[in-house]
Amino acid sequence: MTTPTRTDWRGNPYTIGTTVLYARRVNSSSEIAEGVVIDIHDVVRGRRTYRWVRADPDNPIHQTITGRDRQTRVIIQPTGRESKSWRLNTRQVRDENGIGLYDEHGSPLFEPVTHSPVTLTALANITVITP
């Protein structure tokens, strides 16, 4: 089985394990986040279920589906680095009432958090980080 490869908007190739930048929405603003590609696959809209399913290369029906009923999806694991002043890999510690906790100097207390992978369908926004 071959490793799937795509290209970003600048023509740079990326595959599983490549570090990329991608746009993400936070409330009413946009920002840039960094992540590592963990999967690239095609999906098709199932004709019986009307749901998106992973395209099966051995299914001849899936190979005939084109246009709006076929998409490529890239799954990315966020690294926690992003363009805003805060980090994706931390969140403010809160008490049992949901109120943020602060240290003796008035600075908010943060705790580490692991984020779930994100699935991108707007592949034109992916930018490969070149060394």
mmCIF file of C-alpha atoms in Angstrom:
data_model
loop_
_atom_site.group_PDB
_atom_site.id
_atom_site.type_symbol
_atom_site.label_atom_id
_atom_site.label_comp_id
_atom_site.label_asym_id
_atom_site.label_seq_id
_atom_site.Cartn_x
_atom_site.Cartn_y
_atom_site.Cartn_z
ATOM 1 C CA MET A 1 0.000 0.000 0.000
ATOM 2 C CA THR A 2 1.394 3.395 -0.948
ATOM 3 C CA THR A 3 1.494 6.349 1.397
ATOM 4 C CA PRO A 4 -0.921 9.062 0.210
ATOM 5 C CA THR A 5 0.705 12.362 -0.756
ATOM 6 C CA ARG A 6 -0.910 15.723 -1.510
ATOM 7 C CA THR A 7 0.480 19.186 -2.230
ATOM 8 C CA ASP A 8 -0.166 22.448 -0.412
ATOM 9 C CA TRP A 9 -1.173 25.703 -2.121
ATOM 10 C CA ARG A 10 2.509 26.482 -2.855
ATOM 11 C CA GLY A 11 3.140 23.133 -4.515
ATOM 12 C CA ASN A 12 5.038 21.561 -1.583
ATOM 13 C CA PRO A 13 4.222 17.862 -1.061
ATOM 14 C CA TYR A 14 3.024 16.548 2.296
ATOM 15 C CA THR A 15 2.209 13.096 3.605
ATOM 16 C CA ILE A 16 1.681 11.316 6.908
ATOM 17 C CA GLY A 17 4.156 12.687 9.463
ATOM 18 C CA THR A 18 4.587 16.109 7.801
ATOM 19 C CA THR A 19 4.286 19.202 10.029
ATOM 20 C CA VAL A 20 1.879 21.750 8.537
ATOM 21 C CA LEU A 21 0.124 25.014 9.331
ATOM 22 C CA TYR A 22 -3.644 25.282 8.941
ATOM 23 C CA ALA A 23 -6.321 27.876 9.569
ATOM 24 C CA ARG A 24 -8.717 27.378 12.451
ATOM 25 C CA ARG A 25 -11.702 29.332 13.718
ATOM 26 C CA VAL A 26 -11.965 30.558 17.289
ATOM 27 C CA ASN A 27 -15.238 32.336 18.017
ATOM 28 C CA SER A 28 -15.395 35.147 15.445
ATOM 29 C CA SER A 29 -11.700 35.238 14.553
ATOM 30 C CA SER A 30 -9.306 33.053 12.610
ATOM 31 C CA GLU A 31 -5.831 31.955 13.567
ATOM 32 C CA ILE A 32 -3.049 29.705 12.335
ATOM 33 C CA ALA A 33 -2.279 26.442 14.130
ATOM 34 C CA GLU A 34 0.489 23.890 13.712
ATOM 35 C CA GLY A 35 -0.100 20.159 13.479
ATOM 36 C CA VAL A 36 1.242 16.859 12.187
ATOM 37 C CA VAL A 37 -0.576 14.973 9.430
ATOM 38 C CA ILE A 38 -1.692 11.577 10.767
ATOM 39 C CA ASP A 39 -3.972 10.424 7.911
ATOM 40 C CA ILE A 40 -4.981 11.352 4.363
ATOM 41 C CA HIS A 41 -7.935 9.581 2.799
ATOM 42 C CA ASP A 42 -10.794 9.958 0.352
ATOM 43 C CA VAL A 43 -14.399 9.763 1.446
ATOM 44 C CA VAL A 44 -17.518 9.222 -0.645
ATOM 45 C CA ARG A 45 -21.148 9.843 0.113
ATOM 46 C CA GLY A 46 -22.718 6.416 0.646
ATOM 47 C CA ARG A 47 -25.574 5.910 -1.778
ATOM 48 C CA ARG A 48 -27.614 3.851 0.667
ATOM 49 C CA THR A 49 -26.876 5.675 3.917
ATOM 50 C CA TYR A 50 -26.332 9.233 2.567
ATOM 51 C CA ARG A 51 -23.360 9.519 4.950
ATOM 52 C CA TRP A 52 -19.698 10.074 4.253
ATOM 53 C CA VAL A 53 -17.727 6.818 4.345
ATOM 54 C CA ARG A 54 -14.059 6.098 3.747
ATOM 55 C CA ALA A 55 -13.540 5.278 0.083
ATOM 56 C CA ASP A 56 -12.719 1.609 -0.443
ATOM 57 C CA PRO A 57 -10.213 1.134 -3.295
ATOM 58 C CA ASP A 58 -11.555 -2.393 -3.870
ATOM 59 C CA ASN A 59 -15.168 -1.251 -4.238
ATOM 60 C CA PRO A 60 -15.921 -0.482 -7.903
ATOM 61 C CA ILE A 61 -18.932 1.649 -6.943
ATOM 62 C CA HIS A 62 -16.701 3.952 -4.874
ATOM 63 C CA GLN A 63 -14.367 4.405 -7.832
ATOM 64 C CA THR A 64 -17.203 5.751 -10.001
ATOM 65 C CA ILE A 65 -18.302 8.406 -7.494
ATOM 66 C CA THR A 66 -17.003 11.869 -8.430
ATOM 67 C CA GLY A 67 -17.802 15.549 -8.010
ATOM 68 C CA ARG A 68 -19.476 16.779 -4.853
ATOM 69 C CA ASP A 69 -19.977 13.226 -3.593
ATOM 70 C CA ARG A 70 -16.212 12.647 -3.219
ATOM 71 C CA GLN A 71 -13.775 14.527 -0.950
ATOM 72 C CA THR A 72 -10.244 14.200 0.329
ATOM 73 C CA ARG A 73 -9.816 14.635 4.064
ATOM 74 C CA VAL A 74 -6.639 15.260 6.021
ATOM 75 C CA ILE A 75 -6.530 14.383 9.716
ATOM 76 C CA ILE A 76 -4.097 16.472 11.762
ATOM 77 C CA GLN A 77 -2.909 16.134 15.357
ATOM 78 C CA PRO A 78 -2.446 19.675 16.767
ATOM 79 C CA THR A 79 0.981 20.321 18.306
ATOM 80 C CA GLY A 80 -0.315 23.071 20.585
ATOM 81 C CA ARG A 81 1.524 25.885 18.796
ATOM 82 C CA GLU A 82 -0.649 28.585 17.259
ATOM 83 C CA SER A 83 -0.678 32.239 16.277
ATOM 84 C CA LYS A 84 -2.435 33.713 19.314
ATOM 85 C CA SER A 85 -0.736 34.595 22.581
ATOM 86 C CA TRP A 86 -2.194 31.547 24.344
ATOM 87 C CA ARG A 87 -1.429 27.939 23.503
ATOM 88 C CA LEU A 88 -3.729 25.182 22.326
ATOM 89 C CA ASN A 89 -2.118 22.717 24.735
ATOM 90 C CA THR A 90 -3.159 24.496 27.962
ATOM 91 C CA ARG A 91 -6.347 25.775 29.547
ATOM 92 C CA GLN A 92 -7.081 27.795 32.641
ATOM 93 C CA VAL A 93 -7.662 25.781 35.807
ATOM 94 C CA ARG A 94 -11.230 26.189 37.108
ATOM 95 C CA ASP A 95 -12.839 25.364 40.440
ATOM 96 C CA GLU A 96 -15.967 23.216 40.910
ATOM 97 C CA ASN A 97 -18.146 26.267 40.065
ATOM 98 C CA GLY A 98 -16.334 26.908 36.793
ATOM 99 C CA ILE A 99 -14.521 30.023 38.057
ATOM 100 C CA GLY A 100 -10.925 30.486 36.903
ATOM 101 C CA LEU A 101 -8.188 30.086 39.506
ATOM 102 C CA TYR A 102 -5.283 32.510 39.972
ATOM 103 C CA ASP A 103 -1.945 32.365 41.797
ATOM 104 C CA GLU A 104 -0.880 34.721 44.610
ATOM 105 C CA HIS A 105 0.300 37.298 42.036
ATOM 106 C CA GLY A 106 -3.033 37.403 40.197
ATOM 107 C CA SER A 107 -1.848 35.397 37.181
ATOM 108 C CA PRO A 108 -4.180 32.683 35.888
ATOM 109 C CA LEU A 109 -3.227 29.066 36.566
ATOM 110 C CA PHE A 110 -3.003 26.800 33.523
ATOM 111 C CA GLU A 111 -3.048 23.035 33.120
ATOM 112 C CA PRO A 112 -1.904 20.924 30.169
ATOM 113 C CA VAL A 113 -4.544 19.499 27.860
ATOM 114 C CA THR A 114 -4.303 17.045 24.978
ATOM 115 C CA HIS A 115 -6.415 17.886 21.966
ATOM 116 C CA SER A 116 -8.137 15.441 19.691
ATOM 117 C CA PRO A 117 -7.144 15.271 16.037
ATOM 118 C CA VAL A 118 -8.911 17.633 13.643
ATOM 119 C CA THR A 119 -10.261 16.731 10.213
ATOM 120 C CA LEU A 120 -9.665 19.241 7.433
ATOM 121 C CA THR A 121 -11.681 19.415 4.237
ATOM 122 C CA ALA A 122 -10.431 22.856 3.076
ATOM 123 C CA LEU A 123 -7.134 21.455 1.811
ATOM 124 C CA ALA A 124 -6.231 24.651 -0.064
ATOM 125 C CA ASN A 125 -5.456 26.253 3.324
ATOM 126 C CA ILE A 126 -2.753 23.754 4.354
ATOM 127 C CA THR A 127 0.819 25.075 4.324
ATOM 128 C CA VAL A 128 3.807 22.774 4.651
ATOM 129 C CA ILE A 129 6.502 23.938 7.053
ATOM 130 C CA THR A 130 9.775 23.637 5.172
ATOM 131 C CA PRO A 131 13.030 23.392 7.134
#
